[in-house]
Amino acid sequence: MKIGIDKIGFYTPHMFVDMNKLAVARDVEPEKFTIGIGQSQMAVAPVTQDSVTLAANAALEIIDDEDRDKIDFVIFGSESGIDHSKSGAVYVHRLLGLNPNARAVEVKQACYAATAGIQMAKGHVALNPESKVLVLGTDIARYGLNTSGESTQGAGAVAMVISANPRIMELEEHNVYLTNDIMDFWRPIYSDKAFVDGKFSNEQYILFFNKVWEIYKEKSGLELKDMEAICFHLPYTKMGLKALRTVLDEAPEDVRERLLENYQISTTYNRNVGNIYTGALYLSLLSLLENKELADGSRIGLFSYGSGAVGEFFTGILQPNYREYLNIAGHQNLFKSRKEVSVEEYETIFEETLPVDGSDIEFDISKDPATIVLSGTLDNKRQYVNKNR
Ligand code: HMG
């Protein structure tokens, strides 16, 4: 039985800051951000968007009545969770009006969590072929104003329906995964911003890729020439390129060119959104699928990396007419309708956070065009609104 990605949706907040302008404000050469890091724009999340609303907005785009009935497992992958106890999945389940006979859980391992969700979903569908699983990768990347990580912030979510007979991509066998306890990036419970050892994190990302790729080749008997493209977890778009370059010598010239060209296409959306942690790899996949017509049956390699750290390499096969099941026009509109904010406005929005003393607050949700928003907090409970229900 084929199991894989049947639908894929995406949401990013309605505001962005231009990386050239951010560079000028931080007194660095703009090319450092646009070429050295490889980012053009960075999504800015208003206080009315959190990991729950971003995920729910991404899922809203793809869920129909059949999904509402058949989804019996919601997996919320995030490192921007809003509660130590209750999962974000339960809120999304309610906001989307899903079948009550469903499991709903949150999974965490930095940027790797959505990949864990997809593999759990695959196992669930193998045992229950009629089921569908909603997997969410949703995050707001925050390092802080004037930090070296600032240029790699971002916000957004990817939602995927995993099912039997998927219409977009079948997930193949031969996954290779690796865990090692390292401190390259972490966020202690008391902090709303990440701590990072930037250079070490870059090195570990590449090391993990090299290790899983070597084992993958042995296990599968496949090589670079068998991949139409490799999509990477993209904390910033230069990162995957650095990893890809370490293995390109293994391939003949035409394969090298193909992988490099497809790599650039796979960074299209990420370049204008920034790091969305758990969703970043799947945003890269979406960039590739929506910005190039690839042949049905093409094999796509996927490298997932979550600091701390866990890495995984796996592959998928594009299904016949997969492009008919994408929302290319919808995503183009989402980007077109975004509004640029100045660096000063971004700084103000960045500092606007929820009260941490338990006091109530009410936000003006008319400023946020998203369908699902956070309208405030009352009695220590986040208040969510689906404007369409
Ligand atoms: P930095 O110190 O600001 O920048 O840190 P840099 O000095 O390393 O420069 C960056 C690049 O710009 C370099 O290119 C420079 O040469 C180049 P490279 O040598 O690396 O190829 N550069 C220029 N290029 C053109 N024109 C110029 C120019 N000037 C310089 N004028 C860093 C950069 C990414 C380390 C920092 O932003 C950071 O710490 N970010 C957060 C951590 C991160 O993204 N790590 C990535 C791997 S870990 C990961 O992916 C997991 C993660 O997503 C978290 C999770 O799993 O949850 C982060």
GROMACS .gro file of C-alpha atoms and ligand atoms in nm:
model
  447
    1MET     CA    1   0.000   0.000   0.000
    2LYS     CA    2   0.127   0.347  -0.090
    3ILE     CA    3   0.131   0.595   0.202
    4GLY     CA    4   0.234   0.958   0.184
    5ILE     CA    5   0.144   1.324   0.149
    6ASP     CA    6  -0.207   1.364   0.010
    7LYS     CA    7  -0.238   1.739   0.067
    8ILE     CA    8  -0.007   2.019   0.177
    9GLY     CA    9  -0.106   2.365   0.299
   10PHE     CA   10   0.096   2.664   0.416
   11TYR     CA   11   0.040   2.984   0.608
   12THR     CA   12   0.266   3.275   0.696
   13PRO     CA   13   0.163   3.600   0.871
   14HIS     CA   14   0.065   3.906   0.667
   15MET     CA   15   0.377   4.111   0.743
   16PHE     CA   16   0.744   4.095   0.648
   17VAL     CA   17   1.059   4.300   0.687
   18ASP     CA   18   1.304   4.353   0.399
   19MET     CA   19   1.646   4.200   0.474
   20ASN     CA   20   1.834   4.479   0.293
   21LYS     CA   21   1.673   4.730   0.527
   22LEU     CA   22   1.736   4.513   0.832
   23ALA     CA   23   2.103   4.490   0.732
   24VAL     CA   24   2.133   4.869   0.701
   25ALA     CA   25   1.970   4.912   1.043
   26ARG     CA   26   2.214   4.659   1.194
   27ASP     CA   27   2.511   4.821   1.022
   28VAL     CA   28   2.607   4.514   0.818
   29GLU     CA   29   2.648   4.486   0.441
   30PRO     CA   30   2.312   4.386   0.286
   31GLU     CA   31   2.488   4.111   0.084
   32LYS     CA   32   2.570   3.934   0.409
   33PHE     CA   33   2.198   3.873   0.465
   34THR     CA   34   2.086   3.836   0.102
   35ILE     CA   35   2.382   3.626  -0.024
   36GLY     CA   36   2.582   3.509   0.279
   37ILE     CA   37   2.269   3.397   0.465
   38GLY     CA   38   2.048   3.385   0.155
   39GLN     CA   39   1.737   3.559   0.286
   40SER     CA   40   1.540   3.838   0.109
   41GLN     CA   41   1.244   3.889   0.343
   42MET     CA   42   1.157   3.776   0.695
   43ALA     CA   43   0.802   3.705   0.808
   44VAL     CA   44   0.689   3.902   1.113
   45ALA     CA   45   0.420   3.752   1.335
   46PRO     CA   46   0.171   3.987   1.502
   47VAL     CA   47   0.078   3.914   1.863
   48THR     CA   48  -0.253   3.776   1.730
   49GLN     CA   49  -0.069   3.480   1.571
   50ASP     CA   50   0.090   3.196   1.767
   51SER     CA   51   0.182   2.837   1.685
   52VAL     CA   52  -0.183   2.729   1.719
   53THR     CA   53  -0.329   2.994   1.486
   54LEU     CA   54  -0.051   2.954   1.228
   55ALA     CA   55  -0.110   2.578   1.217
   56ALA     CA   56  -0.488   2.613   1.204
   57ASN     CA   57  -0.466   2.868   0.920
   58ALA     CA   58  -0.233   2.638   0.723
   59ALA     CA   59  -0.467   2.342   0.774
   60LEU     CA   60  -0.781   2.541   0.693
   61GLU     CA   61  -0.657   2.576   0.339
   62ILE     CA   62  -0.654   2.199   0.273
   63ILE     CA   63  -0.922   2.043   0.494
   64ASP     CA   64  -1.258   1.948   0.337
   65ASP     CA   65  -1.558   1.768   0.484
   66GLU     CA   66  -1.421   1.423   0.397
   67ASP     CA   67  -1.098   1.506   0.582
   68ARG     CA   68  -1.299   1.640   0.877
   69ASP     CA   69  -1.461   1.300   0.900
   70LYS     CA   70  -1.160   1.076   0.827
   71ILE     CA   71  -0.881   1.251   1.018
   72ASP     CA   72  -0.849   1.050   1.339
   73PHE     CA   73  -0.503   1.167   1.445
   74VAL     CA   74  -0.371   1.524   1.473
   75ILE     CA   75   0.003   1.561   1.531
   76PHE     CA   76   0.120   1.911   1.622
   77GLY     CA   77   0.495   1.947   1.569
   78SER     CA   78   0.632   2.264   1.726
   79GLU     CA   79   0.901   2.419   1.942
   80SER     CA   80   0.685   2.727   2.003
   81GLY     CA   81   0.428   2.548   2.218
   82ILE     CA   82   0.189   2.761   2.421
   83ASP     CA   83   0.132   2.530   2.718
   84HIS     CA   84   0.345   2.280   2.911
   85SER     CA   85   0.051   2.044   2.943
   86LYS     CA   86  -0.225   2.080   2.685
   87SER     CA   87  -0.125   2.011   2.325
   88GLY     CA   88  -0.167   2.265   2.046
   89ALA     CA   89  -0.330   1.982   1.849
   90VAL     CA   90  -0.641   1.992   2.069
   91TYR     CA   91  -0.701   2.361   1.991
   92VAL     CA   92  -0.646   2.305   1.618
   93HIS     CA   93  -0.880   2.005   1.628
   94ARG     CA   94  -1.158   2.226   1.766
   95LEU     CA   95  -1.086   2.529   1.545
   96LEU     CA   96  -1.112   2.309   1.234
   97GLY     CA   97  -1.423   2.121   1.352
   98LEU     CA   98  -1.264   1.775   1.318
   99ASN     CA   99  -1.427   1.442   1.406
  100PRO     CA  100  -1.425   1.402   1.788
  101ASN     CA  101  -1.306   1.040   1.754
  102ALA     CA  102  -0.949   1.147   1.696
  103ARG     CA  103  -0.618   1.143   1.882
  104ALA     CA  104  -0.451   1.482   1.925
  105VAL     CA  105  -0.094   1.521   2.050
  106GLU     CA  106   0.203   1.756   2.036
  107VAL     CA  107   0.553   1.631   1.949
  108LYS     CA  108   0.879   1.813   2.013
  109GLN     CA  109   1.236   1.779   1.895
  110ALA     CA  110   1.333   2.121   1.761
  111CYS     CA  111   1.291   2.144   1.383
  112TYR     CA  112   1.266   1.766   1.350
  113ALA     CA  113   0.921   1.727   1.511
  114ALA     CA  114   0.705   1.741   1.196
  115THR     CA  115   0.921   1.468   1.042
  116ALA     CA  116   0.862   1.253   1.351
  117GLY     CA  117   0.493   1.331   1.302
  118ILE     CA  118   0.498   1.220   0.940
  119GLN     CA  119   0.669   0.891   1.025
  120MET     CA  120   0.423   0.827   1.310
  121ALA     CA  121   0.140   0.907   1.069
  122LYS     CA  122   0.279   0.660   0.817
  123GLY     CA  123   0.272   0.383   1.079
  124HIS     CA  124  -0.081   0.478   1.184
  125VAL     CA  125  -0.210   0.464   0.825
  126ALA     CA  126  -0.031   0.132   0.765
  127LEU     CA  127  -0.237  -0.014   1.051
  128ASN     CA  128  -0.555   0.179   0.965
  129PRO     CA  129  -0.565   0.225   0.585
  130GLU     CA  130  -0.893   0.422   0.594
  131SER     CA  131  -0.756   0.680   0.836
  132LYS     CA  132  -0.609   1.017   0.753
  133VAL     CA  133  -0.360   1.198   0.976
  134LEU     CA  134  -0.315   1.575   0.999
  135VAL     CA  135   0.051   1.661   1.060
  136LEU     CA  136   0.140   2.021   1.148
  137GLY     CA  137   0.479   2.193   1.159
  138THR     CA  138   0.429   2.536   1.314
  139ASP     CA  139   0.668   2.786   1.467
  140ILE     CA  140   0.781   3.140   1.528
  141ALA     CA  141   1.162   3.162   1.524
  142ARG     CA  142   1.286   3.420   1.776
  143TYR     CA  143   1.648   3.492   1.862
  144GLY     CA  144   1.613   3.855   1.968
  145LEU     CA  145   1.675   4.201   1.827
  146ASN     CA  146   2.038   4.274   1.738
  147THR     CA  147   2.152   3.914   1.785
  148SER     CA  148   2.351   3.714   1.529
  149GLY     CA  149   2.053   3.482   1.489
  150GLU     CA  150   1.815   3.770   1.411
  151SER     CA  151   1.860   3.742   1.034
  152THR     CA  152   1.742   3.380   1.057
  153GLN     CA  153   1.408   3.444   1.227
  154GLY     CA  154   1.070   3.380   1.060
  155ALA     CA  155   0.715   3.257   1.120
  156GLY     CA  156   0.476   3.016   0.953
  157ALA     CA  157   0.327   2.671   0.939
  158VAL     CA  158   0.289   2.379   0.702
  159ALA     CA  159  -0.004   2.136   0.731
  160MET     CA  160  -0.009   1.796   0.563
  161VAL     CA  161  -0.268   1.523   0.530
  162ILE     CA  162  -0.100   1.181   0.535
  163SER     CA  163  -0.308   0.899   0.387
  164ALA     CA  164  -0.310   0.581   0.181
  165ASN     CA  165  -0.300   0.634  -0.198
  166PRO     CA  166  -0.159   0.986  -0.156
  167ARG     CA  167  -0.206   1.227  -0.444
  168ILE     CA  168   0.115   1.427  -0.404
  169MET     CA  169   0.403   1.214  -0.277
  170GLU     CA  170   0.446   0.854  -0.171
  171LEU     CA  171   0.691   0.807   0.117
  172GLU     CA  172   0.949   0.537   0.042
  173GLU     CA  173   1.132   0.286   0.266
  174HIS     CA  174   1.496   0.312   0.380
  175ASN     CA  175   1.470   0.604   0.624
  176VAL     CA  176   1.793   0.671   0.809
  177TYR     CA  177   1.785   0.858   1.138
  178LEU     CA  178   2.040   0.964   1.396
  179THR     CA  179   2.035   1.112   1.748
  180ASN     CA  180   2.321   1.273   1.940
  181ASP     CA  181   2.292   1.483   2.260
  182ILE     CA  182   2.457   1.815   2.167
  183MET     CA  183   2.400   2.180   2.266
  184ASP     CA  184   2.393   2.362   1.933
  185PHE     CA  185   2.057   2.534   1.982
  186TRP     CA  186   1.806   2.517   2.269
  187ARG     CA  187   1.538   2.722   2.441
  188PRO     CA  188   1.511   2.684   2.820
  189ILE     CA  189   1.157   2.685   2.959
  190TYR     CA  190   1.204   3.036   3.107
  191SER     CA  191   1.303   3.199   2.780
  192ASP     CA  192   1.091   3.308   2.484
  193LYS     CA  193   1.404   3.333   2.270
  194ALA     CA  194   1.640   3.060   2.151
  195PHE     CA  195   2.000   3.021   2.266
  196VAL     CA  196   2.237   2.912   1.993
  197ASP     CA  197   2.598   2.824   1.923
  198GLY     CA  198   2.571   2.937   1.562
  199LYS     CA  199   2.892   2.804   1.407
  200PHE     CA  200   2.866   2.472   1.596
  201SER     CA  201   2.505   2.433   1.479
  202ASN     CA  202   2.613   2.478   1.116
  203GLU     CA  203   2.888   2.217   1.156
  204GLN     CA  204   2.654   1.968   1.324
  205TYR     CA  205   2.387   2.013   1.059
  206ILE     CA  206   2.641   1.920   0.788
  207LEU     CA  207   2.787   1.633   0.995
  208PHE     CA  208   2.441   1.485   1.052
  209PHE     CA  209   2.362   1.516   0.680
  210ASN     CA  210   2.688   1.344   0.582
  211LYS     CA  211   2.632   1.061   0.830
  212VAL     CA  212   2.272   0.983   0.736
  213TRP     CA  213   2.345   1.017   0.364
  214GLU     CA  214   2.633   0.761   0.386
  215ILE     CA  215   2.414   0.508   0.567
  216TYR     CA  216   2.121   0.580   0.333
  217LYS     CA  217   2.332   0.496   0.028
  218GLU     CA  218   2.441   0.163   0.180
  219LYS     CA  219   2.091   0.072   0.293
  220SER     CA  220   1.904   0.170  -0.025
  221GLY     CA  221   2.165   0.112  -0.296
  222LEU     CA  222   2.063   0.452  -0.435
  223GLU     CA  223   2.292   0.743  -0.522
  224LEU     CA  224   2.270   1.114  -0.604
  225LYS     CA  225   2.182   1.035  -0.967
  226ASP     CA  226   1.862   0.865  -0.842
  227MET     CA  227   1.741   1.191  -0.682
  228GLU     CA  228   1.564   1.450  -0.896
  229ALA     CA  229   1.617   1.696  -0.610
  230ILE     CA  230   1.712   1.703  -0.243
  231CYS     CA  231   1.513   1.930  -0.013
  232PHE     CA  232   1.674   2.037   0.313
  233HIS     CA  233   1.563   2.174   0.644
  234LEU     CA  234   1.628   2.544   0.574
  235PRO     CA  235   1.708   2.760   0.880
  236TYR     CA  236   1.830   3.002   0.609
  237THR     CA  237   1.866   2.922   0.243
  238LYS     CA  238   2.247   2.908   0.232
  239MET     CA  239   2.253   2.626   0.490
  240GLY     CA  240   2.120   2.346   0.271
  241LEU     CA  241   2.354   2.453  -0.009
  242LYS     CA  242   2.653   2.420   0.222
  243ALA     CA  243   2.546   2.064   0.304
  244LEU     CA  244   2.463   1.972  -0.057
  245ARG     CA  245   2.804   2.094  -0.177
  246THR     CA  246   2.981   1.846   0.051
  247VAL     CA  247   2.847   1.550  -0.150
  248LEU     CA  248   2.819   1.690  -0.504
  249ASP     CA  249   3.156   1.545  -0.610
  250GLU     CA  250   2.993   1.202  -0.598
  251ALA     CA  251   2.782   1.287  -0.903
  252PRO     CA  252   2.852   1.347  -1.274
  253GLU     CA  253   2.827   1.703  -1.408
  254ASP     CA  254   2.466   1.680  -1.537
  255VAL     CA  255   2.341   1.546  -1.201
  256ARG     CA  256   2.532   1.817  -1.013
  257GLU     CA  257   2.370   2.084  -1.230
  258ARG     CA  258   2.024   1.936  -1.182
  259LEU     CA  259   2.059   1.914  -0.805
  260LEU     CA  260   2.192   2.269  -0.778
  261GLU     CA  261   1.919   2.411  -1.003
  262ASN     CA  262   1.645   2.228  -0.814
  263TYR     CA  263   1.800   2.329  -0.483
  264GLN     CA  264   1.765   2.696  -0.577
  265ILE     CA  265   1.399   2.643  -0.671
  266SER     CA  266   1.340   2.462  -0.342
  267THR     CA  267   1.444   2.776  -0.152
  268THR     CA  268   1.194   3.012  -0.325
  269TYR     CA  269   0.941   3.046  -0.044
  270ASN     CA  270   1.186   3.001   0.244
  271ARG     CA  271   1.395   3.293   0.113
  272ASN     CA  272   1.094   3.521   0.171
  273VAL     CA  273   0.967   3.373   0.497
  274GLY     CA  274   1.274   3.285   0.705
  275ASN     CA  275   1.313   2.993   0.941
  276ILE     CA  276   0.984   2.832   1.037
  277TYR     CA  277   1.165   2.555   1.227
  278THR     CA  278   0.942   2.243   1.209
  279GLY     CA  279   0.777   2.346   0.882
  280ALA     CA  280   1.096   2.466   0.705
  281LEU     CA  281   1.179   2.138   0.525
  282TYR     CA  282   0.821   2.102   0.403
  283LEU     CA  283   0.809   2.466   0.291
  284SER     CA  284   1.116   2.387   0.084
  285LEU     CA  285   0.939   2.085  -0.066
  286LEU     CA  286   0.638   2.304  -0.142
  287SER     CA  287   0.864   2.565  -0.307
  288LEU     CA  288   1.007   2.299  -0.534
  289LEU     CA  289   0.675   2.139  -0.627
  290GLU     CA  290   0.495   2.468  -0.689
  291ASN     CA  291   0.773   2.644  -0.879
  292LYS     CA  292   0.881   2.369  -1.119
  293GLU     CA  293   0.698   2.099  -1.315
  294LEU     CA  294   0.879   1.779  -1.228
  295ALA     CA  295   0.805   1.447  -1.398
  296ASP     CA  296   0.563   1.212  -1.224
  297GLY     CA  297   0.763   0.936  -1.056
  298SER     CA  298   1.056   1.167  -0.970
  299ARG     CA  299   1.232   1.080  -0.647
  300ILE     CA  300   1.283   1.365  -0.399
  301GLY     CA  301   1.533   1.330  -0.112
  302LEU     CA  302   1.448   1.503   0.217
  303PHE     CA  303   1.693   1.592   0.493
  304SER     CA  304   1.536   1.682   0.825
  305TYR     CA  305   1.746   1.830   1.108
  306GLY     CA  306   1.635   1.934   1.454
  307SER     CA  307   1.899   2.081   1.683
  308GLY     CA  308   1.983   1.902   1.998
  309ALA     CA  309   1.996   1.692   1.774
  310VAL     CA  310   1.807   1.446   1.555
  311GLY     CA  311   1.850   1.412   1.179
  312GLU     CA  312   1.679   1.194   0.919
  313PHE     CA  313   1.714   1.130   0.547
  314PHE     CA  314   1.420   0.983   0.357
  315THR     CA  315   1.272   0.996   0.010
  316GLY     CA  316   0.939   1.031  -0.166
  317ILE     CA  317   0.805   0.962  -0.515
  318LEU     CA  318   0.590   1.223  -0.691
  319GLN     CA  319   0.250   1.088  -0.789
  320PRO     CA  320   0.072   1.123  -1.127
  321ASN     CA  321  -0.065   1.477  -1.185
  322TYR     CA  322   0.050   1.583  -0.836
  323ARG     CA  323   0.046   1.950  -0.937
  324GLU     CA  324  -0.334   1.944  -0.966
  325TYR     CA  325  -0.353   1.892  -0.589
  326LEU     CA  326  -0.135   2.189  -0.495
  327ASN     CA  327  -0.262   2.539  -0.421
  328ILE     CA  328  -0.014   2.735  -0.632
  329ALA     CA  329  -0.239   3.038  -0.697
  330GLY     CA  330  -0.341   3.052  -0.331
  331HIS     CA  331   0.020   3.066  -0.215
  332GLN     CA  332   0.114   3.326  -0.475
  333ASN     CA  333  -0.174   3.540  -0.343
  334LEU     CA  334  -0.064   3.483   0.016
  335PHE     CA  335   0.279   3.627  -0.070
  336LYS     CA  336   0.136   3.911  -0.282
  337SER     CA  337  -0.105   4.022  -0.012
  338ARG     CA  338   0.165   4.058   0.254
  339LYS     CA  339   0.254   4.404   0.373
  340GLU     CA  340   0.608   4.530   0.431
  341VAL     CA  341   0.679   4.677   0.773
  342SER     CA  342   0.974   4.904   0.853
  343VAL     CA  343   1.253   4.785   1.083
  344GLU     CA  344   1.113   5.013   1.357
  345GLU     CA  345   0.764   4.863   1.319
  346TYR     CA  346   0.909   4.510   1.325
  347GLU     CA  347   1.098   4.592   1.646
  348THR     CA  348   0.780   4.717   1.812
  349ILE     CA  349   0.583   4.410   1.700
  350PHE     CA  350   0.865   4.182   1.818
  351GLU     CA  351   0.850   4.327   2.170
  352GLU     CA  352   0.471   4.298   2.190
  353THR     CA  353   0.415   3.972   2.378
  354LEU     CA  354   0.146   3.820   2.596
  355PRO     CA  355   0.143   3.913   2.967
  356VAL     CA  356   0.341   3.665   3.176
  357ASP     CA  357   0.172   3.755   3.507
  358GLY     CA  358  -0.161   3.593   3.421
  359SER     CA  359  -0.346   3.919   3.359
  360ASP     CA  360  -0.621   3.936   3.097
  361ILE     CA  361  -0.570   4.110   2.764
  362GLU     CA  362  -0.780   4.174   2.456
  363PHE     CA  363  -0.630   4.235   2.111
  364ASP     CA  364  -0.769   4.427   1.815
  365ILE     CA  365  -0.813   4.135   1.575
  366SER     CA  366  -0.940   4.356   1.291
  367LYS     CA  367  -0.576   4.438   1.204
  368ASP     CA  368  -0.495   4.070   1.135
  369PRO     CA  369  -0.644   3.942   0.805
  370ALA     CA  370  -0.599   3.575   0.904
  371THR     CA  371  -0.915   3.366   0.942
  372ILE     CA  372  -0.800   3.218   1.272
  373VAL     CA  373  -0.654   3.456   1.529
  374LEU     CA  374  -0.568   3.486   1.896
  375SER     CA  375  -0.800   3.749   2.040
  376GLY     CA  376  -0.641   3.767   2.384
  377THR     CA  377  -0.624   3.585   2.716
  378LEU     CA  378  -0.893   3.549   2.981
  379ASP     CA  379  -0.850   3.371   3.317
  380ASN     CA  380  -0.512   3.234   3.196
  381LYS     CA  381  -0.674   3.085   2.885
  382ARG     CA  382  -0.581   3.184   2.530
  383GLN     CA  383  -0.888   3.294   2.337
  384TYR     CA  384  -0.899   3.179   1.976
  385VAL     CA  385  -1.141   3.298   1.709
  386ASN     CA  386  -1.224   3.140   1.375
  387LYS     CA  387  -1.376   3.440   1.196
  388ASN     CA  388  -1.567   3.206   0.961
  389ARG     CA  389  -1.750   3.005   1.225
  390HMG     P1  390   2.699   3.531   1.171
  390HMG     O1  391   2.812   3.525   1.265
  390HMG     O2  392   2.607   3.648   1.180
  390HMG     O3  393   2.743   3.531   1.020
  390HMG     O4  394   2.618   3.396   1.193
  390HMG     P2  395   2.880   3.482   0.950
  390HMG     O5  396   2.988   3.574   0.986
  390HMG     O6  397   2.901   3.334   0.975
  390HMG     O7  398   2.838   3.509   0.799
  390HMG     C1  399   2.737   3.437   0.741
  390HMG     C2  400   2.773   3.417   0.595
  390HMG     O8  401   2.769   3.543   0.528
  390HMG     C3  402   2.915   3.364   0.573
  390HMG     O9  403   2.907   3.273   0.465
  390HMG     C4  404   2.993   3.489   0.532
  390HMG    O10  405   3.106   3.460   0.454
  390HMG     C5  406   2.886   3.560   0.452
  390HMG     P3  407   2.969   3.123   0.480
  390HMG    O11  408   3.114   3.142   0.492
  390HMG    O12  409   2.911   3.067   0.608
  390HMG    O13  410   2.925   3.055   0.358
  390HMG     N1  411   2.910   3.704   0.434
  390HMG     C6  412   2.891   3.768   0.315
  390HMG     N2  413   2.851   3.721   0.195
  390HMG     C7  414   2.842   3.813   0.094
  390HMG     N3  415   2.868   3.946   0.108
  390HMG     C8  416   2.908   3.994   0.227
  390HMG     C9  417   2.920   3.904   0.338
  390HMG     N4  418   2.955   3.919   0.468
  390HMG    C10  419   2.949   3.796   0.525
  390HMG     N5  420   2.933   4.125   0.241
  390HMG    C11  421   2.455   3.224   1.171
  390HMG    C12  422   2.538   3.329   1.097
  390HMG    C13  423   2.377   3.146   1.069
  390HMG    C14  424   2.552   3.130   1.247
  390HMG    C15  425   2.362   3.297   1.271
  390HMG    O14  426   2.269   3.374   1.200
  390HMG    C16  427   2.288   3.203   1.363
  390HMG    O15  428   2.340   3.166   1.468
  390HMG     N6  429   2.162   3.159   1.325
  390HMG    C17  430   2.083   3.067   1.404
  390HMG    C18  431   2.138   2.925   1.402
  390HMG    C19  432   2.119   2.855   1.270
  390HMG    O16  433   2.039   2.895   1.186
  390HMG     N7  434   2.190   2.742   1.252
  390HMG    C20  435   2.176   2.661   1.133
  390HMG    C21  436   2.206   2.513   1.158
  390HMG     S1  437   2.117   2.448   1.299
  390HMG    C22  438   1.953   2.429   1.241
  390HMG    O17  439   1.928   2.434   1.125
  390HMG    C23  440   1.847   2.409   1.344
  390HMG    C24  441   1.759   2.530   1.371
  390HMG    O18  442   1.665   2.547   1.267
  390HMG    C25  443   1.689   2.515   1.508
  390HMG    C26  444   1.603   2.390   1.531
  390HMG    O19  445   1.638   2.278   1.494
  390HMG    O20  446   1.502   2.408   1.598
  390HMG    C27  447   1.840   2.658   1.382
   0.00000   0.00000   0.00000
